[in-house]
Short mmCIF file of C-alpha atoms in Angstrom, two decimals:
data_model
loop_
_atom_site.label_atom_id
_atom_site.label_comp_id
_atom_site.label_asym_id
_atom_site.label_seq_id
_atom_site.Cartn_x
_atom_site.Cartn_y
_atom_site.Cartn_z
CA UNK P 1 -34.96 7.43 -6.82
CA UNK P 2 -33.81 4.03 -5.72
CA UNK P 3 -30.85 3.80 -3.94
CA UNK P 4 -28.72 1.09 -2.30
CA UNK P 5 -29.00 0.72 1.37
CA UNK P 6 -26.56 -0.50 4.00
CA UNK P 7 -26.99 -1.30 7.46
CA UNK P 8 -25.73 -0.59 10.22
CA UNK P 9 -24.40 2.65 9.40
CA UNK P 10 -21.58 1.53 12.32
CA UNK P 11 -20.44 -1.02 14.04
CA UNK P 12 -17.77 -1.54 16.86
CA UNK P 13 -16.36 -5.01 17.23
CA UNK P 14 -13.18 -6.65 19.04
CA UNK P 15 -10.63 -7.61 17.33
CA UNK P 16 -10.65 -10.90 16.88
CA UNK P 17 -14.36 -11.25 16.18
CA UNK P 18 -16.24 -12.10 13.23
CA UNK P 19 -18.57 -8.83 11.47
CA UNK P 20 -21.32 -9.53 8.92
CA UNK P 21 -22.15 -5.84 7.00
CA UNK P 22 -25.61 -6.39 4.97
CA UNK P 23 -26.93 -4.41 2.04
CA UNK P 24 -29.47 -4.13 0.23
CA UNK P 25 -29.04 -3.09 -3.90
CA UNK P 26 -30.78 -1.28 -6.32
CA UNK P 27 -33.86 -3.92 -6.95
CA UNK P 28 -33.22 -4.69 -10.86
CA UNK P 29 -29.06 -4.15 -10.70
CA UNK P 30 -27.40 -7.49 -11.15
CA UNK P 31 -23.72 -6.52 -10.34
CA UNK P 32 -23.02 -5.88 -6.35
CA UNK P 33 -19.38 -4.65 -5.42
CA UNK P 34 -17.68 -3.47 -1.85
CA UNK P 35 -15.25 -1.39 -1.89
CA UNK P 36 -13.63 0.24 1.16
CA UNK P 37 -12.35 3.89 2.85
CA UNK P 38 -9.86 3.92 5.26
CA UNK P 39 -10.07 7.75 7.32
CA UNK P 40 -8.13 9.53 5.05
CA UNK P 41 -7.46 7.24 2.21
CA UNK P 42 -8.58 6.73 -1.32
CA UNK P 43 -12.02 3.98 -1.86
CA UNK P 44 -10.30 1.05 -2.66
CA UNK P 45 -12.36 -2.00 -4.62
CA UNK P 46 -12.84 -5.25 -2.53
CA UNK P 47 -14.55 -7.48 -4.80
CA UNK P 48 -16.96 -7.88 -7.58
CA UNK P 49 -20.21 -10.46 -7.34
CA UNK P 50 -22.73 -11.62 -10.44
CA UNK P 51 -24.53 -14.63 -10.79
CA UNK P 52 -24.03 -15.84 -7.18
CA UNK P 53 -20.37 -15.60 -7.59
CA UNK P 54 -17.35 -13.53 -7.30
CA UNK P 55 -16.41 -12.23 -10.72
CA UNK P 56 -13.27 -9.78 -10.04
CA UNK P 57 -11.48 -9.34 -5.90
CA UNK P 58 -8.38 -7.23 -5.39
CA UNK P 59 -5.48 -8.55 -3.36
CA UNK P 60 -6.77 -7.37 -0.36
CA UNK P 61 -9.84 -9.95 -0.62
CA UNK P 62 -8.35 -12.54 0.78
CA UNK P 63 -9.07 -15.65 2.86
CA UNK P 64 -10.58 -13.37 5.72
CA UNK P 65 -13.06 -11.88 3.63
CA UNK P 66 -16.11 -13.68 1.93
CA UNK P 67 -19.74 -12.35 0.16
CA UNK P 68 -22.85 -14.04 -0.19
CA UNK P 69 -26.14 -12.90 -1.36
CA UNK P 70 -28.58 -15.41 0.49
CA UNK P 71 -31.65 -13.84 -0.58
CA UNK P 72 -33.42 -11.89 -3.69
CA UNK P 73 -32.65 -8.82 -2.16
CA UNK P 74 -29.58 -8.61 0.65
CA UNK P 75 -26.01 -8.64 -0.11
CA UNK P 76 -23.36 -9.63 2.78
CA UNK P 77 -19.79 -9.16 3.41
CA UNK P 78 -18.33 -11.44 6.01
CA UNK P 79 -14.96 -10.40 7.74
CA UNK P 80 -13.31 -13.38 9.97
CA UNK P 81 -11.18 -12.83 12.79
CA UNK P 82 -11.01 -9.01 12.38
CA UNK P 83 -7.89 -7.26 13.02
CA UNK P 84 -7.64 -3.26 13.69
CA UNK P 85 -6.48 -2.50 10.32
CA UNK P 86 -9.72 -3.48 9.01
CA UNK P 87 -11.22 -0.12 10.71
CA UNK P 88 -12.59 1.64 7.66
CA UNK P 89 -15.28 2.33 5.64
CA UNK P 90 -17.00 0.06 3.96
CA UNK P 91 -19.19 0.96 0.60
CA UNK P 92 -21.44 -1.09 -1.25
CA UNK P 93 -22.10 -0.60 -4.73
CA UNK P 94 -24.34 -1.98 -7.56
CA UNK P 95 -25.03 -1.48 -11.21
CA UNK P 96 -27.20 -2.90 -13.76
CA UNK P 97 -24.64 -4.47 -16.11
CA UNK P 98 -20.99 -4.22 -16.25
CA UNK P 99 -21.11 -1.26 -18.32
CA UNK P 100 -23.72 0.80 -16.35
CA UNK P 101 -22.94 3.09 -13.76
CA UNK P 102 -22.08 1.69 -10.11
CA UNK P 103 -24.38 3.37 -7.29
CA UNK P 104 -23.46 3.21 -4.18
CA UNK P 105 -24.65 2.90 -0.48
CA UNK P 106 -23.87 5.32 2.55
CA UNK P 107 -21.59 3.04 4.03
CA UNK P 108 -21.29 1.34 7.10
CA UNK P 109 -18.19 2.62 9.50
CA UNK P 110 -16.23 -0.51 10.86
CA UNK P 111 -14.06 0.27 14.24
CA UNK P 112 -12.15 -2.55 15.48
CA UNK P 113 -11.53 -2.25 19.26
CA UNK Q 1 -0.15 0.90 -13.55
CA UNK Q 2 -3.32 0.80 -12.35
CA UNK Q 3 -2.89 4.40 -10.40
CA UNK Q 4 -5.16 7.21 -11.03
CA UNK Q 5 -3.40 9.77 -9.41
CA UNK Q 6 -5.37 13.00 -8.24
CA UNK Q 7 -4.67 16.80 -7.82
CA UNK Q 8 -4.90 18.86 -5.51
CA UNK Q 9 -5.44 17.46 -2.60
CA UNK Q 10 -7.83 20.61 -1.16
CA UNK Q 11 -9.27 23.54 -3.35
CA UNK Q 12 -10.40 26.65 -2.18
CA UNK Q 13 -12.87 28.58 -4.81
CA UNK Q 14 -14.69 31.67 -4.75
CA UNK Q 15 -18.51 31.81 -5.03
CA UNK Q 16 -18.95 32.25 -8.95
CA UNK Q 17 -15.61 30.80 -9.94
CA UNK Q 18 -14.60 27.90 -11.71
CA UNK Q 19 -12.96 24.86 -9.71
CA UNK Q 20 -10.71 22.71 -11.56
CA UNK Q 21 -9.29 19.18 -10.73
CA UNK Q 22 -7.19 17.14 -12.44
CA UNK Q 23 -6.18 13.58 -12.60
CA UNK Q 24 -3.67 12.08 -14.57
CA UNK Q 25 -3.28 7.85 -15.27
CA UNK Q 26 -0.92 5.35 -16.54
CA UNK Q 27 -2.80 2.18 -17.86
CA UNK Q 28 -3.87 2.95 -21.36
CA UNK Q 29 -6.55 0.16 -21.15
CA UNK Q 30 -8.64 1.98 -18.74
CA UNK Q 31 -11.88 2.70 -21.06
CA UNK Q 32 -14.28 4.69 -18.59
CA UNK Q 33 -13.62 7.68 -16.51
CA UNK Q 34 -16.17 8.76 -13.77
CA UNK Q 35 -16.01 11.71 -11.33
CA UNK Q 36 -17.91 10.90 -7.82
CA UNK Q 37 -18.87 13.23 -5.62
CA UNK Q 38 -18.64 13.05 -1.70
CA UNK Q 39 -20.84 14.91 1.14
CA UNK Q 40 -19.96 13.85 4.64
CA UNK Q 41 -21.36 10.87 5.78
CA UNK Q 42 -22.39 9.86 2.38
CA UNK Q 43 -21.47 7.60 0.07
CA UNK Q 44 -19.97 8.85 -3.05
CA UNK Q 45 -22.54 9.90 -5.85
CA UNK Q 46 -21.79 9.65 -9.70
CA UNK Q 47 -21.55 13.18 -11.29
CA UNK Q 48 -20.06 12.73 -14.31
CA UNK Q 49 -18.49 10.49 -16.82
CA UNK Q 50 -16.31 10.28 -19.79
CA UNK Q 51 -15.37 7.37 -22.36
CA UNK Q 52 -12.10 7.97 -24.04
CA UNK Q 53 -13.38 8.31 -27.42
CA UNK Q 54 -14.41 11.98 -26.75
CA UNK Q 55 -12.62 14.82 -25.53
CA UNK Q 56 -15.16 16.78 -23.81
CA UNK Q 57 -18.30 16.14 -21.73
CA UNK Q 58 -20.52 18.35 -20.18
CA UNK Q 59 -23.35 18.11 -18.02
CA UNK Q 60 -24.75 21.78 -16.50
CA UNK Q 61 -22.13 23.45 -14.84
CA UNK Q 62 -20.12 20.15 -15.15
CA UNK Q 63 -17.68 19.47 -17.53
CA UNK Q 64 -15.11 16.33 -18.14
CA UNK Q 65 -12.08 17.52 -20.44
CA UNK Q 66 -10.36 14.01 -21.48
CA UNK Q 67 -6.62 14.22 -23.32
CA UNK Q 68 -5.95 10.83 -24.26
CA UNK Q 69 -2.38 11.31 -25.55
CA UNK Q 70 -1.59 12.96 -22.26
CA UNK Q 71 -3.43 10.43 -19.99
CA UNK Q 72 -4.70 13.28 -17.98
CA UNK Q 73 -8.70 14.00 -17.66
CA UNK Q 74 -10.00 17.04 -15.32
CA UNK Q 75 -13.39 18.01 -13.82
CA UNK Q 76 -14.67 22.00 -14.09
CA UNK Q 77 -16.97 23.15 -12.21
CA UNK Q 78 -18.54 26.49 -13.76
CA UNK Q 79 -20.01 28.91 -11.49
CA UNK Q 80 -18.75 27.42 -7.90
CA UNK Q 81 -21.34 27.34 -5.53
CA UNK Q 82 -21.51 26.65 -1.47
CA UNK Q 83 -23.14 23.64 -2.33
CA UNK Q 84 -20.83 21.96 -4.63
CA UNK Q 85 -18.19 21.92 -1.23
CA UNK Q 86 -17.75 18.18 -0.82
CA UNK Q 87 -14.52 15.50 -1.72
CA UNK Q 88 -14.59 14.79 -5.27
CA UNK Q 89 -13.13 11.41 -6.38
CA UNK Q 90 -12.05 10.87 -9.94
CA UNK Q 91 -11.86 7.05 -11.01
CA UNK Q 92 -11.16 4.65 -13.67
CA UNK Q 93 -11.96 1.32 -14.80
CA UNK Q 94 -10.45 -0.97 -17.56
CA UNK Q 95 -9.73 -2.99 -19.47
CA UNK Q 96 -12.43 -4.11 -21.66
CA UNK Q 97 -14.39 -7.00 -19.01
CA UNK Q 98 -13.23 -5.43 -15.85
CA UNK Q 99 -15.67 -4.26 -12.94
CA UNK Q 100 -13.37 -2.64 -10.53
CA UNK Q 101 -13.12 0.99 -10.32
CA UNK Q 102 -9.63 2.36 -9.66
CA UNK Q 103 -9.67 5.66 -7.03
CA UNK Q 104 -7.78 8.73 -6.81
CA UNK Q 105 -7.46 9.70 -3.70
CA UNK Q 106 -9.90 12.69 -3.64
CA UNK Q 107 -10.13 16.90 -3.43
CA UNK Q 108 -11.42 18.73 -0.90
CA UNK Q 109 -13.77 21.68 -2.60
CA UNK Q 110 -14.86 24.26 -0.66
CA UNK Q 111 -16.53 27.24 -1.95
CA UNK Q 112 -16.37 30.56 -0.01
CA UNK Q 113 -19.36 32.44 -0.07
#
């Protein structure tokens, strides 16, 4: 079964330093998301991506955060100048439309030293 | 508004019994109501869903009961088994054009052999 894949599965950074996280969606899905988990804490939705732009971001999207697909196939979220509060999880997601279920990745665990 | 608000926070089920969760939600625009399903280190995995225009779903020993006057939906799980311990997420999305899913924030199951 296809699945969505994210790499790397963790990564340490200082604070202060820029992170890329990369995934790769389900081959025909055309909707990518990210949403993250802080330990302990409910998955909360980042931001929404179709047609080589953002469609839908939450209030915590702001100007520190940014997504790009740059290929057919990979699916990045930036994070500027992290700060330790941005230690969480961090889950892609895709779907085939809107309306079709969101799958999503493994995750990638983000600690901010 | 845009709350989905879960219960309880941990479960504790007999092998063989049934393991109920409930969520309950305040934005009558939501229109789609899935249940995830968490194993450690994983991301979370669709189980079930629900659209408001039925009461009931059921999928094996899965079933979605949806009250729409009540705003509440809950997930049964028939026959608990050691396997089915994991978090459980229920989630929401809405209105009609929106991509975001909204969280609860998650039940422990664990199922005693």
């Amino acid at each position: 079964e296809p699945e969505v894949t994210q790499t790397p599965s963790h990564q340490v950074t200082q604070m202060g330093q820029e992170v890329i996280l990369r995934c790769v969606p389900i081959s025909n899905h055309l909707y990518f998301y990210w949403y993250r988990q802080i330990l302990g804490q409910k998955v909360e939705f980042l931001v929404s991506f179709y047609n080589n732009e953002i469609s839908e971001k939450s209030e915590i999207f702001d100007d520190q955060f940014s997504v790009e697909r740059p290929d057919g196939s990979n699916f990045t979220l930036k994070i500027r100048s992290t700060k330790l509060e941005d230690s969480a999880m961090y889950f892609c997601a895709s779907s085939r439309s809107r309306n079709q279920p969101q799958h999503f990745g493994d995750g990638t665990r983000l600690s901010i030293l | 508004q845009q709350q989905v608000k879960q219960s309880p926070q941990s479960l504790i089920v007999q092998k063989g019994g049934i393991s109920i969760i409930n969520c309950a939600y305040e934005n009558t625009a939501f229109d789609y109501f899935p249940w995830y399903q968490q194993f450690p280190g994983k991301g979370p995995a669709l189980l079930i869903a629900i659209r408001p225009d039925v009461s009931e779903k059921k999928e094996g020993r899965f079933t979605i009961s949806f009250n729409k006057s009540a705003k509440q939906f809950s997930l049964h799980i028939m026959d608990s088994q050691p396997g089915d311990s994991a978090t459980y997420f229920c989630a929401a999305r809405g209105p009609q054009g929106a991509q975001k899913l909204v969280f609860g924030q998650g039940t422990r199951l664990t199922i005693n052999p």
